[in-house]
PDB file of C-alpha atoms in Angstrom:
ATOM      1  CA  MET A 145     133.250  70.919 122.146  1.00 45.00           C
ATOM      2  CA  VAL A 146     131.843  70.443 118.663  1.00 58.00           C
ATOM      3  CA  SER A 147     133.658  68.104 116.406  1.00 70.00           C
ATOM      4  CA  VAL A 148     135.214  69.332 113.071  1.00 70.00           C
ATOM      5  CA  GLU A 149     133.215  66.289 111.443  1.00 72.00           C
ATOM      6  CA  ARG A 150     129.856  67.382 112.988  1.00 72.00           C
ATOM      7  CA  ILE A 151     130.267  70.910 111.960  1.00 70.00           C
ATOM      8  CA  ALA A 152     131.309  69.681 108.167  1.00 77.00           C
ATOM      9  CA  ILE A 153     128.164  67.436 108.270  1.00 78.00           C
ATOM     10  CA  LYS A 154     125.894  70.225 109.360  1.00 77.00           C
ATOM     11  CA  GLU A 155     127.235  72.436 106.738  1.00 78.00           C
ATOM     12  CA  ILE A 156     126.534  69.844 103.949  1.00 81.00           C
ATOM     13  CA  LEU A 157     122.761  69.192 105.165  1.00 80.00           C
ATOM     14  CA  LYS A 158     122.310  73.007 105.124  1.00 81.00           C
ATOM     15  CA  ASN A 159     123.280  72.942 101.513  1.00 82.00           C
ATOM     16  CA  CYS A 160     121.043  70.043 100.771  1.00 89.00           C
ATOM     17  CA  ILE A 161     118.055  70.255 102.783  1.00 92.00           C
ATOM     18  CA  TYR A 162     115.929  72.070 100.414  1.00 92.00           C
ATOM     19  CA  ASP A 163     116.872  69.819  97.448  1.00 92.00           C
ATOM     20  CA  LYS A 164     115.792  66.810  99.545  1.00 93.00           C
ATOM     21  CA  LEU A 165     112.602  68.303 100.473  1.00 94.00           C
ATOM     22  CA  ASP A 166     111.938  68.992  96.860  1.00 94.00           C
ATOM     23  CA  ASN A 167     113.069  65.786  95.397  1.00 95.00           C
ATOM     24  CA  ASN A 168     113.629  63.146  98.042  1.00 95.00           C
ATOM     25  CA  PHE A 169     111.140  63.355 100.938  1.00 96.00           C
ATOM     26  CA  ASN A 170     112.234  60.255 102.738  1.00 96.00           C
ATOM     27  CA  GLU A 171     115.773  61.529 102.842  1.00 94.00           C
ATOM     28  CA  PHE A 172     114.664  65.004 104.062  1.00 95.00           C
ATOM     29  CA  LEU A 173     112.713  63.419 106.986  1.00 96.00           C
ATOM     30  CA  GLU A 174     115.892  61.631 107.935  1.00 94.00           C
ATOM     31  CA  ILE A 175     117.703  64.794 108.096  1.00 93.00           C
ATOM     32  CA  LEU A 176     114.822  66.676 109.889  1.00 94.00           C
ATOM     33  CA  ASN A 177     114.864  63.556 112.502  1.00 93.00           C
ATOM     34  CA  SER A 178     118.576  63.017 112.678  1.00 91.00           C
ATOM     35  CA  ASP A 179     121.014  64.184 115.561  1.00 88.00           C
ATOM     36  CA  TYR A 180     122.580  66.928 113.315  1.00 88.00           C
ATOM     37  CA  CYS A 181     119.103  68.533 112.853  1.00 91.00           C
ATOM     38  CA  ASP A 182     118.927  71.674 114.897  1.00 91.00           C
ATOM     39  CA  LYS A 183     117.221  75.270 115.132  1.00 93.00           C
ATOM     40  CA  GLU A 184     119.992  76.731 112.974  1.00 91.00           C
ATOM     41  CA  LEU A 185     118.890  74.220 109.960  1.00 91.00           C
ATOM     42  CA  LEU A 186     115.196  74.963 110.331  1.00 94.00           C
ATOM     43  CA  PHE A 187     116.053  78.749 110.057  1.00 93.00           C
ATOM     44  CA  LYS A 188     118.338  78.358 106.941  1.00 89.00           C
ATOM     45  CA  LYS A 189     116.946  80.334 104.188  1.00 87.00           C
ATOM     46  CA  LYS A 190     116.396  79.007 100.691  1.00 83.00           C
ATOM     47  CA  GLN A 191     119.219  79.977  98.333  1.00 75.00           C
ATOM     48  CA  TYR A 192     118.513  80.363  94.681  1.00 73.00           C
ATOM     49  CA  PRO A 193     121.482  80.084  92.094  1.00 71.00           C
ATOM     50  CA  GLY A 194     122.790  83.825  91.433  1.00 66.00           C
ATOM     51  CA  LEU A 195     120.507  85.399  93.932  1.00 62.00           C
ATOM     52  CA  SER A 196     120.430  86.563  97.407  1.00 65.00           C
ATOM     53  CA  PRO A 197     118.791  84.030  99.757  1.00 62.00           C
ATOM     54  CA  SER A 198     115.026  84.118  99.890  1.00 71.00           C
ATOM     55  CA  CYS A 199     113.224  84.995 103.117  1.00 77.00           C
ATOM     56  CA  ASP A 200     111.722  81.578 103.533  1.00 87.00           C
ATOM     57  CA  ASN A 201     112.799  79.249 106.090  1.00 93.00           C
ATOM     58  CA  ILE A 202     112.179  75.708 105.739  1.00 94.00           C
ATOM     59  CA  LEU A 203     108.496  75.700 107.135  1.00 96.00           C
ATOM     60  CA  ASN A 204     107.485  78.775 105.293  1.00 94.00           C
ATOM     61  CA  TYR A 205     109.150  77.104 101.945  1.00 93.00           C
ATOM     62  CA  ALA A 206     107.198  73.622 102.813  1.00 96.00           C
ATOM     63  CA  ILE A 207     103.971  75.718 103.010  1.00 96.00           C
ATOM     64  CA  LYS A 208     104.037  76.812  99.565  1.00 92.00           C
ATOM     65  CA  ASN A 209     105.906  74.098  97.809  1.00 93.00           C
ATOM     66  CA  LYS A 210     105.502  70.931  99.836  1.00 94.00           C
ATOM     67  CA  ALA A 211     102.714  71.001 102.429  1.00 94.00           C
ATOM     68  CA  ARG A 212     102.972  67.182 103.570  1.00 95.00           C
ATOM     69  CA  ALA A 213     106.198  68.338 105.146  1.00 97.00           C
ATOM     70  CA  VAL A 214     104.535  70.832 107.428  1.00 98.00           C
ATOM     71  CA  LYS A 215     103.421  68.578 110.183  1.00 97.00           C
ATOM     72  CA  HIS A 216     106.877  66.890 110.388  1.00 97.00           C
ATOM     73  CA  ILE A 217     108.526  70.085 110.786  1.00 97.00           C
ATOM     74  CA  LEU A 218     106.096  71.231 113.418  1.00 97.00           C
ATOM     75  CA  LYS A 219     106.532  67.987 115.279  1.00 96.00           C
ATOM     76  CA  SER A 220     110.593  68.504 115.400  1.00 96.00           C
ATOM     77  CA  LYS A 221     111.973  68.818 118.612  1.00 94.00           C
ATOM     78  CA  HIS A 222     113.603  72.197 117.237  1.00 95.00           C
ATOM     79  CA  CYS A 223     110.538  73.858 115.985  1.00 96.00           C
ATOM     80  CA  SER A 224     109.264  76.762 118.074  1.00 96.00           C
ATOM     81  CA  GLU A 225     107.213  79.670 118.351  1.00 97.00           C
ATOM     82  CA  LYS A 226     110.184  81.486 117.050  1.00 97.00           C
ATOM     83  CA  LEU A 227     110.225  79.537 113.837  1.00 97.00           C
ATOM     84  CA  LEU A 228     106.481  80.440 113.362  1.00 97.00           C
ATOM     85  CA  LEU A 229     107.261  84.008 113.902  1.00 96.00           C
ATOM     86  CA  ASP A 230     109.998  84.130 111.501  1.00 94.00           C
ATOM     87  CA  LYS A 231     109.014  86.597 108.805  1.00 89.00           C
ATOM     88  CA  CYS A 232     108.883  85.904 105.082  1.00 79.00           C
ATOM     89  CA  LEU A 233     107.167  87.477 102.152  1.00 67.00           C
ATOM     90  CA  ASN A 234     105.529  91.200 102.853  1.00 76.00           C
ATOM     91  CA  GLY A 235     106.408  90.544 106.591  1.00 85.00           C
ATOM     92  CA  MET A 236     104.078  87.491 107.147  1.00 92.00           C
ATOM     93  CA  ASN A 237     104.665  84.755 109.854  1.00 95.00           C
ATOM     94  CA  ALA A 238     104.013  81.071 109.074  1.00 96.00           C
ATOM     95  CA  LEU A 239     100.347  81.175 109.843  1.00 97.00           C
ATOM     96  CA  MET A 240      99.848  84.235 107.713  1.00 96.00           C
ATOM     97  CA  TYR A 241     101.763  82.411 104.888  1.00 95.00           C
ATOM     98  CA  ALA A 242      99.449  79.463 105.163  1.00 97.00           C
ATOM     99  CA  ALA A 243      96.454  81.457 105.329  1.00 97.00           C
ATOM    100  CA  THR A 244      97.516  82.818 101.845  1.00 95.00           C
ATOM    101  CA  PHE A 245      98.764  79.770 100.057  1.00 95.00           C
ATOM    102  CA  ASN A 246      97.335  76.300 101.804  1.00 97.00           C
ATOM    103  CA  SER A 247      94.470  75.830 103.759  1.00 97.00           C
ATOM    104  CA  ASP A 248      95.592  72.364 105.113  1.00 97.00           C
ATOM    105  CA  ALA A 249      98.902  73.720 106.298  1.00 98.00           C
ATOM    106  CA  PHE A 250      96.995  76.450 108.057  1.00 98.00           C
ATOM    107  CA  ILE A 251      94.940  73.830 110.167  1.00 98.00           C
ATOM    108  CA  GLU A 252      98.252  72.056 110.858  1.00 98.00           C
ATOM    109  CA  ILE A 253     100.004  75.111 112.099  1.00 98.00           C
ATOM    110  CA  PHE A 254      96.774  76.542 113.905  1.00 98.00           C
ATOM    111  CA  GLU A 255      96.515  73.502 116.075  1.00 97.00           C
ATOM    112  CA  SER A 256     100.346  73.388 116.823  1.00 97.00           C
ATOM    113  CA  GLU A 257     101.436  73.782 120.361  1.00 97.00           C
ATOM    114  CA  HIS A 258     103.920  76.544 118.938  1.00 97.00           C
ATOM    115  CA  CYS A 259     101.012  78.522 117.489  1.00 97.00           C
ATOM    116  CA  THR A 260     100.681  80.870 120.267  1.00 97.00           C
ATOM    117  CA  GLU A 261      98.548  84.070 120.651  1.00 96.00           C
ATOM    118  CA  LYS A 262     101.165  86.300 119.463  1.00 96.00           C
ATOM    119  CA  VAL A 263     101.614  83.956 116.326  1.00 97.00           C
ATOM    120  CA  LYS A 264      97.845  84.393 115.592  1.00 96.00           C
ATOM    121  CA  SER A 265      97.532  87.864 116.195  1.00 95.00           C
ATOM    122  CA  GLU A 266     100.076  89.476 114.181  1.00 94.00           C
ATOM    123  CA  LYS A 267      99.349  91.678 111.185  1.00 93.00           C
ATOM    124  CA  ASN A 268     101.140  91.877 107.609  1.00 90.00           C
ATOM    125  CA  LEU A 269     103.082  94.640 106.560  1.00 86.00           C
ATOM    126  CA  SER A 270     101.303  95.953 103.224  1.00 80.00           C
ATOM    127  CA  HIS A 271      97.788  96.652 104.545  1.00 85.00           C
ATOM    128  CA  ASN A 272      98.300  95.658 108.374  1.00 90.00           C
ATOM    129  CA  SER A 273      95.754  92.673 107.377  1.00 92.00           C
ATOM    130  CA  SER A 274      95.086  90.049 110.050  1.00 95.00           C
ATOM    131  CA  VAL A 275      95.642  86.327 109.603  1.00 97.00           C
ATOM    132  CA  LEU A 276      91.726  85.860 109.075  1.00 97.00           C
ATOM    133  CA  MET A 277      91.537  88.626 106.559  1.00 96.00           C
ATOM    134  CA  LEU A 278      94.366  86.829 104.586  1.00 96.00           C
ATOM    135  CA  ALA A 279      92.442  83.750 104.942  1.00 97.00           C
ATOM    136  CA  CYS A 280      89.310  85.291 103.602  1.00 95.00           C
ATOM    137  CA  LEU A 281      90.991  86.599 100.733  1.00 94.00           C
ATOM    138  CA  ASN A 282      92.811  83.480  99.552  1.00 95.00           C
ATOM    139  CA  GLN A 283      91.798  80.223 101.439  1.00 97.00           C
ATOM    140  CA  PRO A 284      87.930  80.092 102.320  1.00 96.00           C
ATOM    141  CA  LYS A 285      88.745  76.573 104.030  1.00 97.00           C
ATOM    142  CA  ALA A 286      91.139  78.216 106.329  1.00 98.00           C
ATOM    143  CA  ALA A 287      88.707  81.147 106.875  1.00 97.00           C
ATOM    144  CA  LYS A 288      85.984  78.915 107.756  1.00 97.00           C
ATOM    145  CA  TYR A 289      88.137  76.835 110.032  1.00 97.00           C
ATOM    146  CA  PHE A 290      89.326  80.112 111.977  1.00 97.00           C
ATOM    147  CA  LEU A 291      85.812  81.478 112.315  1.00 96.00           C
ATOM    148  CA  GLU A 292      84.480  78.015 113.626  1.00 96.00           C
ATOM    149  CA  SER A 293      87.261  77.895 116.139  1.00 96.00           C
ATOM    150  CA  ASN A 294      87.136  78.639 119.811  1.00 95.00           C
ATOM    151  CA  TYR A 295      89.916  81.248 119.331  1.00 95.00           C
ATOM    152  CA  CYS A 296      87.666  83.419 117.047  1.00 95.00           C
ATOM    153  CA  THR A 297      85.879  86.395 118.704  1.00 94.00           C
ATOM    154  CA  GLU A 298      83.636  89.432 117.506  1.00 94.00           C
ATOM    155  CA  GLY A 299      87.091  91.460 117.735  1.00 94.00           C
ATOM    156  CA  HIS A 300      88.601  89.530 114.884  1.00 95.00           C
ATOM    157  CA  ILE A 301      85.554  90.261 112.678  1.00 94.00           C
ATOM    158  CA  LEU A 302      85.227  93.876 113.540  1.00 95.00           C
ATOM    159  CA  TYR A 303      89.027  94.610 113.218  1.00 94.00           C
ATOM    160  CA  GLN A 304      89.787  96.863 110.146  1.00 94.00           C
ATOM    161  CA  ASN A 305      93.123  97.229 108.270  1.00 93.00           C
ATOM    162  CA  ASN A 306      94.787 100.279 107.391  1.00 91.00           C
ATOM    163  CA  LYS A 307      92.252 100.934 104.383  1.00 90.00           C
ATOM    164  CA  GLY A 308      89.289 100.643 106.732  1.00 92.00           C
ATOM    165  CA  ALA A 309      88.223  97.346 105.400  1.00 92.00           C
ATOM    166  CA  ASN A 310      86.826  94.865 107.983  1.00 93.00           C
ATOM    167  CA  THR A 311      86.696  91.159 107.566  1.00 93.00           C
ATOM    168  CA  LEU A 312      83.013  90.995 106.092  1.00 93.00           C
ATOM    169  CA  MET A 313      84.068  93.455 103.527  1.00 91.00           C
ATOM    170  CA  ILE A 314      86.993  91.528 102.450  1.00 92.00           C
ATOM    171  CA  ALA A 315      84.881  88.443 102.565  1.00 93.00           C
ATOM    172  CA  CYS A 316      82.379  89.889 100.314  1.00 89.00           C
ATOM    173  CA  SER A 317      84.719  91.100  97.969  1.00 88.00           C
ATOM    174  CA  GLN A 318      86.611  87.922  97.307  1.00 89.00           C
ATOM    175  CA  GLN A 319      84.826  84.871  99.109  1.00 91.00           C
ATOM    176  CA  SER A 320      81.349  85.528  98.768  1.00 90.00           C
ATOM    177  CA  ASP A 321      80.564  82.017 100.709  1.00 94.00           C
ATOM    178  CA  ILE A 322      82.553  83.294 103.677  1.00 94.00           C
ATOM    179  CA  GLY A 323      80.708  86.670 103.415  1.00 93.00           C
ATOM    180  CA  LYS A 324      77.453  84.687 103.787  1.00 93.00           C
ATOM    181  CA  PHE A 325      79.008  82.433 106.532  1.00 94.00           C
ATOM    182  CA  ILE A 326      79.878  85.559 108.650  1.00 94.00           C
ATOM    183  CA  LEU A 327      76.363  87.314 108.083  1.00 92.00           C
ATOM    184  CA  LYS A 328      74.684  84.010 109.377  1.00 93.00           C
ATOM    185  CA  SER A 329      77.071  83.667 112.450  1.00 94.00           C
ATOM    186  CA  LYS A 330      76.851  85.140 116.004  1.00 93.00           C
ATOM    187  CA  TYR A 331      79.527  87.488 115.091  1.00 93.00           C
ATOM    188  CA  CYS A 332      77.364  89.439 112.621  1.00 92.00           C
ATOM    189  CA  SER A 333      76.027  92.647 114.333  1.00 92.00           C
ATOM    190  CA  LYS A 334      74.908  96.226 113.424  1.00 91.00           C
ATOM    191  CA  GLU A 335      78.156  97.686 114.201  1.00 92.00           C
ATOM    192  CA  LEU A 336      79.875  95.275 111.641  1.00 92.00           C
ATOM    193  CA  LEU A 337      77.374  96.069 108.994  1.00 90.00           C
ATOM    194  CA  LEU A 338      77.701  99.884 109.463  1.00 88.00           C
ATOM    195  CA  GLN A 339      81.445  99.972 109.424  1.00 89.00           C
ATOM    196  CA  LYS A 340      83.002 101.749 106.709  1.00 87.00           C
ATOM    197  CA  SER A 341      86.230 101.617 104.639  1.00 84.00           C
ATOM    198  CA  ASP A 342      88.458 104.564 103.670  1.00 80.00           C
ATOM    199  CA  LYS A 343      86.429 104.787 100.628  1.00 73.00           C
ATOM    200  CA  LEU A 344      83.286 105.142 102.494  1.00 63.00           C
ATOM    201  CA  ALA A 345      82.047 101.640 101.427  1.00 66.00           C
ATOM    202  CA  ASN A 346      80.243  99.199 103.783  1.00 71.00           C
ATOM    203  CA  SER A 347      79.611  95.426 103.366  1.00 62.00           C
ATOM    204  CA  PHE A 348      76.486  96.120 101.638  1.00 53.00           C
ATOM    205  CA  THR A 349      77.849  98.249  98.802  1.00 56.00           C
ATOM    206  CA  ILE A 350      80.976  95.953  98.534  1.00 56.00           C
ATOM    207  CA  ALA A 351      78.624  92.955  98.371  1.00 55.00           C
ATOM    208  CA  CYS A 352      76.701  94.674  95.531  1.00 46.00           C
ATOM    209  CA  CYS A 353      79.558  95.600  93.268  1.00 46.00           C
TER     210      CYS A 353
END
């Protein structure tokens, strides 16, 4: 049976863990490594005064606001695939969030034992974009890391979102260095170059715009 005291302490920690992450990192780590930390605490959503709770759990919040905490959360005995799959903004999981906001956090998560095929293969809600597409849009370091990994396949590059854009088209439009990297890679093919988006544009026309 869980004691009343333990329940009370856990409730206090749920109410202060985000404040500690923002303002006292050492105390945050003490909470994370304490016997009172559990899965429920890691899934606790950030609460803003006067507003409904955000969609960010502690890992997603750390990715955007305190990236050095990411590796500690991933090493917690309470971290799991389920935490990485927990959705935040626009239906993104933790790896997608990192591909959008922080390359170093992306690498930490990508290499984590909890980062399964399911985590790596999910798509976001707005354009059904892949993890690699989000990295090509926002975090070139993360995109290059993905492309150089043993996990990457031709299928990741050929994949088209719900607008018909493939990974190379997105890279050419947003991160030209990543576009050049793909063009020089083993994944570049005639099929890739000839794919067209819904606007009937291919990678050549996008790169020239």
